[in-house]
PDB file of C-alpha atoms in Angstrom:
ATOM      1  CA  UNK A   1      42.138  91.359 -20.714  1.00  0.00           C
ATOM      2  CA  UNK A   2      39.113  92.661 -18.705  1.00  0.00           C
ATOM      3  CA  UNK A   3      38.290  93.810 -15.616  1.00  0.00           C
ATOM      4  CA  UNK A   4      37.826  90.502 -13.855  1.00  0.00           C
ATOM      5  CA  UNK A   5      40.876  88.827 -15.559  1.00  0.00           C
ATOM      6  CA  UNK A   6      42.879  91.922 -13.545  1.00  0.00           C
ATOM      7  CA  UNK A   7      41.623  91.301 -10.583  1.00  0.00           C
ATOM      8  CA  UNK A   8      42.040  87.711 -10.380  1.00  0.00           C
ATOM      9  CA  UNK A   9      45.393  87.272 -11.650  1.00  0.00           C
ATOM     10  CA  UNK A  10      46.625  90.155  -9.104  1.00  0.00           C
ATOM     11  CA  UNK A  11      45.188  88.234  -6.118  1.00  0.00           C
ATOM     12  CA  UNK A  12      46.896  85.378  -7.340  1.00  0.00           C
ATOM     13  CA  UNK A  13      49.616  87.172  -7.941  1.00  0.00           C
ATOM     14  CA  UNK A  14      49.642  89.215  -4.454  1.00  0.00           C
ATOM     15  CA  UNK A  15      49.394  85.431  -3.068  1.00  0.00           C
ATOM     16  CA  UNK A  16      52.529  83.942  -4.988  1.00  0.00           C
ATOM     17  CA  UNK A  17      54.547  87.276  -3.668  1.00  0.00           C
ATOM     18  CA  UNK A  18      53.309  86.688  -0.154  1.00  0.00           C
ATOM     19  CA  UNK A  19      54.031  83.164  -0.278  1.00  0.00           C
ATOM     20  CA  UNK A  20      57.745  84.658  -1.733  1.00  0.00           C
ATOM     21  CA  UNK A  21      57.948  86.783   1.774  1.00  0.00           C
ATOM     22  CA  UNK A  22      57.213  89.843  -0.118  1.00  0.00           C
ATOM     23  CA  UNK A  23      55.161  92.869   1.196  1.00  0.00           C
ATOM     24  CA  UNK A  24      52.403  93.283  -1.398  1.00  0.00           C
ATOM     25  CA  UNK A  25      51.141  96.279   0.013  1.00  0.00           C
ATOM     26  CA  UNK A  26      52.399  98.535  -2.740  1.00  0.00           C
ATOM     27  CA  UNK A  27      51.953  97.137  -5.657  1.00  0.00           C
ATOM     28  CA  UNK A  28      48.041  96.504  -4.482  1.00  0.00           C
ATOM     29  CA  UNK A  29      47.924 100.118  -3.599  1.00  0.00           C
ATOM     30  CA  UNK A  30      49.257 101.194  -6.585  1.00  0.00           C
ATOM     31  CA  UNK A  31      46.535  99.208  -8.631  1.00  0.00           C
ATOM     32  CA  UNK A  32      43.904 100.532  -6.618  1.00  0.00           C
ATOM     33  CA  UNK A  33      45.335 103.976  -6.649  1.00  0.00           C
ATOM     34  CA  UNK A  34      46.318 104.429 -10.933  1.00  0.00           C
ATOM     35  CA  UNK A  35      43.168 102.477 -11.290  1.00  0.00           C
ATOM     36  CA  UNK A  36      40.945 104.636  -9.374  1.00  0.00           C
ATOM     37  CA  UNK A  37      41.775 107.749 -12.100  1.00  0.00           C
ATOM     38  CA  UNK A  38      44.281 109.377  -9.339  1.00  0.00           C
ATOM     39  CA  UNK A  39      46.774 111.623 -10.428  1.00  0.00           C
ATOM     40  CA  UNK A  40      50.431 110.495  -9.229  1.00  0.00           C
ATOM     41  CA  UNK A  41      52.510 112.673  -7.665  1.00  0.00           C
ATOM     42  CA  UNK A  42      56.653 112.618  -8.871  1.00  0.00           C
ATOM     43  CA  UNK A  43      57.443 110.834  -5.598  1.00  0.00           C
ATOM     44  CA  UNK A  44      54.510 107.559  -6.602  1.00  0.00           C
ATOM     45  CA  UNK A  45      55.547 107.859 -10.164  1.00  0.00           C
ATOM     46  CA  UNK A  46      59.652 107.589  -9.523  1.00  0.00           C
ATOM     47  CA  UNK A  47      58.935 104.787  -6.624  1.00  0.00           C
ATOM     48  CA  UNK A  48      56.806 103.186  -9.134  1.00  0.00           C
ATOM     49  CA  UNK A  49      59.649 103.247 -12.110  1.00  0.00           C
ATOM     50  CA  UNK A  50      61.572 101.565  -9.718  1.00  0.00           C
ATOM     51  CA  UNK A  51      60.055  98.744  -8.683  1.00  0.00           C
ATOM     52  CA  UNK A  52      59.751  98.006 -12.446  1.00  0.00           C
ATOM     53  CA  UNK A  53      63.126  98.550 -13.052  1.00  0.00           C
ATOM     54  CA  UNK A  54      64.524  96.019 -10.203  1.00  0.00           C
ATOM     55  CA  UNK A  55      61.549  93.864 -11.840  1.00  0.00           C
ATOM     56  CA  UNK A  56      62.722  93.831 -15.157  1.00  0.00           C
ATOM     57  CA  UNK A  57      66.818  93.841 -14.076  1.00  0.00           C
ATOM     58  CA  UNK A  58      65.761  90.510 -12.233  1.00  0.00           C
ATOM     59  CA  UNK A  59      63.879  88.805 -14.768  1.00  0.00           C
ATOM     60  CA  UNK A  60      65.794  90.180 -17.587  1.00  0.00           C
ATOM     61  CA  UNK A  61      69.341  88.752 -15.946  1.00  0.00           C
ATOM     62  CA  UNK A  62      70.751  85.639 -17.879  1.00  0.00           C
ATOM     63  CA  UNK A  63      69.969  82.239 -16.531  1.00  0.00           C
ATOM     64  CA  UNK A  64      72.461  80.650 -14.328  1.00  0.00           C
ATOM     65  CA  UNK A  65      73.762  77.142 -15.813  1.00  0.00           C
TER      66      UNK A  65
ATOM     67  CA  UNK B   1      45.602  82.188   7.360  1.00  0.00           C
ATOM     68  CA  UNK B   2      48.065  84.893   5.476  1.00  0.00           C
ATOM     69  CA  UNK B   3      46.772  83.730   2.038  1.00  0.00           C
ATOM     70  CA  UNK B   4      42.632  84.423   3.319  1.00  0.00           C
ATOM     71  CA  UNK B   5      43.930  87.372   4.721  1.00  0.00           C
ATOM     72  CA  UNK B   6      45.766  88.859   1.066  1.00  0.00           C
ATOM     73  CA  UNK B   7      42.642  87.556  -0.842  1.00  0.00           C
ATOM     74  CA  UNK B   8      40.410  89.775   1.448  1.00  0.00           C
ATOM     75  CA  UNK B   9      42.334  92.291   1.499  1.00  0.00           C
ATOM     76  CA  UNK B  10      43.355  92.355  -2.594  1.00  0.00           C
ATOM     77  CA  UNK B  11      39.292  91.748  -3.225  1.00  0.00           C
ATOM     78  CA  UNK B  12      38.039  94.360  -0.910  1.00  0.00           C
ATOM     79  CA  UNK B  13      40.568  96.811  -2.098  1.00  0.00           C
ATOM     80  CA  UNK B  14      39.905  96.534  -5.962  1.00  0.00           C
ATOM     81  CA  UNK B  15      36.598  95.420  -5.664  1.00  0.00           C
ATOM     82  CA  UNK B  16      35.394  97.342  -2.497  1.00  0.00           C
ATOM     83  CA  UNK B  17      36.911 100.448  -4.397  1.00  0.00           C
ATOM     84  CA  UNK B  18      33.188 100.526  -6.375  1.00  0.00           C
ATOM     85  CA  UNK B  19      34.647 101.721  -9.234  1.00  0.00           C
ATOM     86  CA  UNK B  20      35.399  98.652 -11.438  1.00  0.00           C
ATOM     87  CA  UNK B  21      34.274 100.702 -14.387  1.00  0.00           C
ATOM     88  CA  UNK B  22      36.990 103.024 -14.145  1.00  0.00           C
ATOM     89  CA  UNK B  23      39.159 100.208 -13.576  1.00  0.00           C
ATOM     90  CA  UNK B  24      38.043  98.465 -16.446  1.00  0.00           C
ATOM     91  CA  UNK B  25      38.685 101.627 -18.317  1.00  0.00           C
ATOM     92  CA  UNK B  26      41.790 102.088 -17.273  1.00  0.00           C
ATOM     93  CA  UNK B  27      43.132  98.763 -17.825  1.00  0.00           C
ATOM     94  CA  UNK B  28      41.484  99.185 -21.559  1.00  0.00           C
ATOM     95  CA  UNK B  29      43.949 102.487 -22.010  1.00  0.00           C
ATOM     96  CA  UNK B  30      46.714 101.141 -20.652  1.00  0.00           C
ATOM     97  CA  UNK B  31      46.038  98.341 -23.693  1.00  0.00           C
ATOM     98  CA  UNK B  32      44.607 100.021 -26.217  1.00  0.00           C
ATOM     99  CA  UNK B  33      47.049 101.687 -29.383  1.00  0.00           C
ATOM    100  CA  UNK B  34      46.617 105.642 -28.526  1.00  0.00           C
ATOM    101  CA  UNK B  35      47.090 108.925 -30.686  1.00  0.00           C
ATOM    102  CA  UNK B  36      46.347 111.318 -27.767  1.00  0.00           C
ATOM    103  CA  UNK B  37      48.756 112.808 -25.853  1.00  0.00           C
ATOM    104  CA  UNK B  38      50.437 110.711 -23.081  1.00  0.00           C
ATOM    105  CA  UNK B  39      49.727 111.956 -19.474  1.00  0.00           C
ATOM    106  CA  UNK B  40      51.810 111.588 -16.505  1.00  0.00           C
ATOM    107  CA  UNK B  41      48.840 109.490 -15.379  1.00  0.00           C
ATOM    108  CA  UNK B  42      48.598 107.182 -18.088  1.00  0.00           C
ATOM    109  CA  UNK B  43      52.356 106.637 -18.001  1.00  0.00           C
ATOM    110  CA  UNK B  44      51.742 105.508 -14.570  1.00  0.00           C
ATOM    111  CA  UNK B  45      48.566 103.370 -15.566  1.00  0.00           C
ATOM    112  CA  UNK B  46      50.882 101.125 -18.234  1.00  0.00           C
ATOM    113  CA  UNK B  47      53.857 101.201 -15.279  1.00  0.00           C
ATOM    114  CA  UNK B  48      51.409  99.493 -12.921  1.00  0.00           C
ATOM    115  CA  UNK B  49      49.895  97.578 -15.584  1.00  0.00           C
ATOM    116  CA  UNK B  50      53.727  96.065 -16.725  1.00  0.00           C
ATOM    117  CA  UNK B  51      54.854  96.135 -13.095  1.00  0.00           C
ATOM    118  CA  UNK B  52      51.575  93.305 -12.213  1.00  0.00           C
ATOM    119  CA  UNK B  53      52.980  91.358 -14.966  1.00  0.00           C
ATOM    120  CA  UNK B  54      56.716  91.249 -14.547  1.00  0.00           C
ATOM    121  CA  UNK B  55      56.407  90.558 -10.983  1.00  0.00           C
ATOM    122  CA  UNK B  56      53.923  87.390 -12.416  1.00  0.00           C
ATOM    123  CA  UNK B  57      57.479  86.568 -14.546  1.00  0.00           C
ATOM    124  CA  UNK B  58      59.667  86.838 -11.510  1.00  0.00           C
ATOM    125  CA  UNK B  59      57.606  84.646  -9.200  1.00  0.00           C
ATOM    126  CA  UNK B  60      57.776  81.864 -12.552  1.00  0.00           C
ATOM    127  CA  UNK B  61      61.669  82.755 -12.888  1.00  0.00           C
ATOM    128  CA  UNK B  62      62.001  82.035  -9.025  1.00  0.00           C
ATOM    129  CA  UNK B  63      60.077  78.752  -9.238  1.00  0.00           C
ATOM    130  CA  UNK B  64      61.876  77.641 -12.572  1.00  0.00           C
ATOM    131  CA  UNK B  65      65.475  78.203 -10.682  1.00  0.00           C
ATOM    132  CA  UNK B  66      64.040  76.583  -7.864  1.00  0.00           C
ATOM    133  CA  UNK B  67      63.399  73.678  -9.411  1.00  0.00           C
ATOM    134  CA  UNK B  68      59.667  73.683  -8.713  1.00  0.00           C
ATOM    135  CA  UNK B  69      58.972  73.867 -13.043  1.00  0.00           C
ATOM    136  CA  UNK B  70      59.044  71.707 -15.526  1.00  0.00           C
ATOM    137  CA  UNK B  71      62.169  71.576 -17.351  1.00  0.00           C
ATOM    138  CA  UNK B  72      60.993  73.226 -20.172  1.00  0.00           C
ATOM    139  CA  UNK B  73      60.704  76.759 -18.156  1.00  0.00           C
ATOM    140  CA  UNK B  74      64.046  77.885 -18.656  1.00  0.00           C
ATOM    141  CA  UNK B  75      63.373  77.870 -22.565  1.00  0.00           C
ATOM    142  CA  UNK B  76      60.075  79.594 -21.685  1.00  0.00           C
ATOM    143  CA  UNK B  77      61.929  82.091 -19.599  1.00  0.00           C
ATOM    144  CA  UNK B  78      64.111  83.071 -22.852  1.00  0.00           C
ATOM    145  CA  UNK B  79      61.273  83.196 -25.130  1.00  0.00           C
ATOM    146  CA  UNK B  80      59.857  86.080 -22.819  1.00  0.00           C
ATOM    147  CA  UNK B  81      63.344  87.691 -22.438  1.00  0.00           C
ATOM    148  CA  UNK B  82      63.550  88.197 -26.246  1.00  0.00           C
ATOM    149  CA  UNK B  83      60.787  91.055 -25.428  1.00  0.00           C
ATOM    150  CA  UNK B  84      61.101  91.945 -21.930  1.00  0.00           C
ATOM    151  CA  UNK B  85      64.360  93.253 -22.666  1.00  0.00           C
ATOM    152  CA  UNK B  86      63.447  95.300 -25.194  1.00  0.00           C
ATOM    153  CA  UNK B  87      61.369  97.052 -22.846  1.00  0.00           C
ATOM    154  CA  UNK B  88      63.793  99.094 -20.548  1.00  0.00           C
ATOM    155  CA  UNK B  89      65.222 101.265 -23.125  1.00  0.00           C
ATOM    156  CA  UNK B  90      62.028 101.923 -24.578  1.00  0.00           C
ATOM    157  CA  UNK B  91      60.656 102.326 -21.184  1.00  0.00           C
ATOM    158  CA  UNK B  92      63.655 105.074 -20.260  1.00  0.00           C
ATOM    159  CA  UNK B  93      62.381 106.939 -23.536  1.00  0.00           C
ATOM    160  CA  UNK B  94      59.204 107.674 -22.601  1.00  0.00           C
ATOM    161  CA  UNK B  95      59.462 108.637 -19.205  1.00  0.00           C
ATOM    162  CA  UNK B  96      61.785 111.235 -20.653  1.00  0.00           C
ATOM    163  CA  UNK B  97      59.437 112.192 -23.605  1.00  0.00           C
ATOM    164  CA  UNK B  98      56.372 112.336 -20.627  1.00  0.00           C
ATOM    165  CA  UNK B  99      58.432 114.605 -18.296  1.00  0.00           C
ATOM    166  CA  UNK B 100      59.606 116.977 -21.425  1.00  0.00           C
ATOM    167  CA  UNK B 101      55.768 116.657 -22.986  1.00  0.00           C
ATOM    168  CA  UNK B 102      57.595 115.776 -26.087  1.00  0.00           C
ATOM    169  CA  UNK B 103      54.352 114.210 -27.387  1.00  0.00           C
ATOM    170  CA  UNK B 104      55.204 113.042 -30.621  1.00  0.00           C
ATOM    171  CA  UNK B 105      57.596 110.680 -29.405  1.00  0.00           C
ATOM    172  CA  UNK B 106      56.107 109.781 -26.147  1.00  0.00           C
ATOM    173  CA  UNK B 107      52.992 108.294 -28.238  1.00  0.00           C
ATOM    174  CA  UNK B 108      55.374 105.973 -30.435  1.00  0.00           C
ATOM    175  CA  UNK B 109      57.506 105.120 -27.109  1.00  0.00           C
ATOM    176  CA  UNK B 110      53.721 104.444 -25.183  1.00  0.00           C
ATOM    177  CA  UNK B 111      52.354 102.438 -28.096  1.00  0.00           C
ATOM    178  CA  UNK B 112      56.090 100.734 -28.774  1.00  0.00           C
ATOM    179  CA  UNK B 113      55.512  99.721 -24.749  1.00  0.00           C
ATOM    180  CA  UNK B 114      52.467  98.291 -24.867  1.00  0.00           C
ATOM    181  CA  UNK B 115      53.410  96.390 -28.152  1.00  0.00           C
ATOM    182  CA  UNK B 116      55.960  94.421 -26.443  1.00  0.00           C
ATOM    183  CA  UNK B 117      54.026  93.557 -23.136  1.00  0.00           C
ATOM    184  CA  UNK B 118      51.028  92.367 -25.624  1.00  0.00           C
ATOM    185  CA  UNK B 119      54.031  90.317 -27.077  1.00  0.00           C
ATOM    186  CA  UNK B 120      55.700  88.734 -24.215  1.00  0.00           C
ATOM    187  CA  UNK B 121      52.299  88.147 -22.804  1.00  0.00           C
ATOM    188  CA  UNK B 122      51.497  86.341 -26.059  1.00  0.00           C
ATOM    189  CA  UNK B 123      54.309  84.188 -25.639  1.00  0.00           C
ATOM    190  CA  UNK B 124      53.887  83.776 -21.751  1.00  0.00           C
ATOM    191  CA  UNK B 125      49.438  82.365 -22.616  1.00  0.00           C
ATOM    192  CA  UNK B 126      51.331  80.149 -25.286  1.00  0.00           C
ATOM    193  CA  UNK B 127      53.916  78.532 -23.087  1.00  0.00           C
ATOM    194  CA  UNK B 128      51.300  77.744 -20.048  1.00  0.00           C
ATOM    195  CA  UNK B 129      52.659  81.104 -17.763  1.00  0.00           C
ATOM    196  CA  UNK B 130      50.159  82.675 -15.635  1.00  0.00           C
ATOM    197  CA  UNK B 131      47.477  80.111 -16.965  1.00  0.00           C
TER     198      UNK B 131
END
């Protein structure tokens, strides 16, 4: 996937989450900010791992009938 | 008006940032089988990198339920799950090996990780998701 591809599908994406009611200010400053080469601090990295968790738990959950 | 206002906002931050190389790079590591050791940053590079694409699986999930999808979405939905939930336990390990530096395993846990996002994502491009 390059650059581009990124970039579009996370404006896309940042749209379907704001269209959801969700804030998409931290997941677009955490692209800009791991994808700028900066270093994360414990406090990023643990609010980071979970985001992805409650991400995963969500998507991961069985399908209701 | 709030959809112009994310697409300036996403666009001026990645793009605006000048430094697509180092994006492009970055996105190529957090892709990319490694050897190297696996830095706290890089750990964070593949978190953001799974993170952009899980919440992509969510919105679908939330549509599907919805009832905005074709029917067929709940069958893509457990196609996906068959590797996306491989990925927590996996995921647990090597934020454990980074943390301890126990590099040996944290490269098989990293490369294990990125195996199964190329996977699901495989399966999402071949069932129409995010296309």
């Amino acid at each position: 996937m390059d650059a581009l591809t990124v970039i579009v599908k996370g404006i896309i994406l940042a749209n379907n989450l704001l269209d959801a009611g969700k804030d998409v200010a931290p997941i677009l400053k955490d692209l800009v900010d791991t994808f700028n080469g900066k270093e994360p601090t414990e406090e990023e990295l643990e609010a980071l791992e979970q985001r992805l968790d409650a991400q995963l738990e969500e998507f991961n959950s069985p399908l209701p009938d | 008006m709030k959809r112009v206002l994310a697409l300036l906002i996403a666009t001026s931050l990645v793009a605006g940032c000048a430094q697509v190389q180092e994006f492009k790079s970055a996105v190529t590591a957090a892709t990319a089988s490694i050897q190297n050791p696996v830095t706290k940053k890089m750990l964070a590079q593949i978190e953001v990198a799974a993170s952009v694409a899980v919440a992509g699986l969510v919105q679908y999930r939330r549509a599907c339920l919805r009832g905005d999808l074709a029917e067929n979405c709940r069958e893509n939905i457990r196609k996906m799950q068959v590797y996306t939930r491989q990925i927590p336990p996996v995921l647990k390990n090597l934020r454990a090996f980074v943390k301890n530096n126990d590099q040996v395993n944290a490269i098989v846990a990293y490369n294990t990780v990125k195996q199964l996002l190329a996977d699901f994502k495989t399966v999402a491009l071949a069932s129409g998701v995010g296309s």
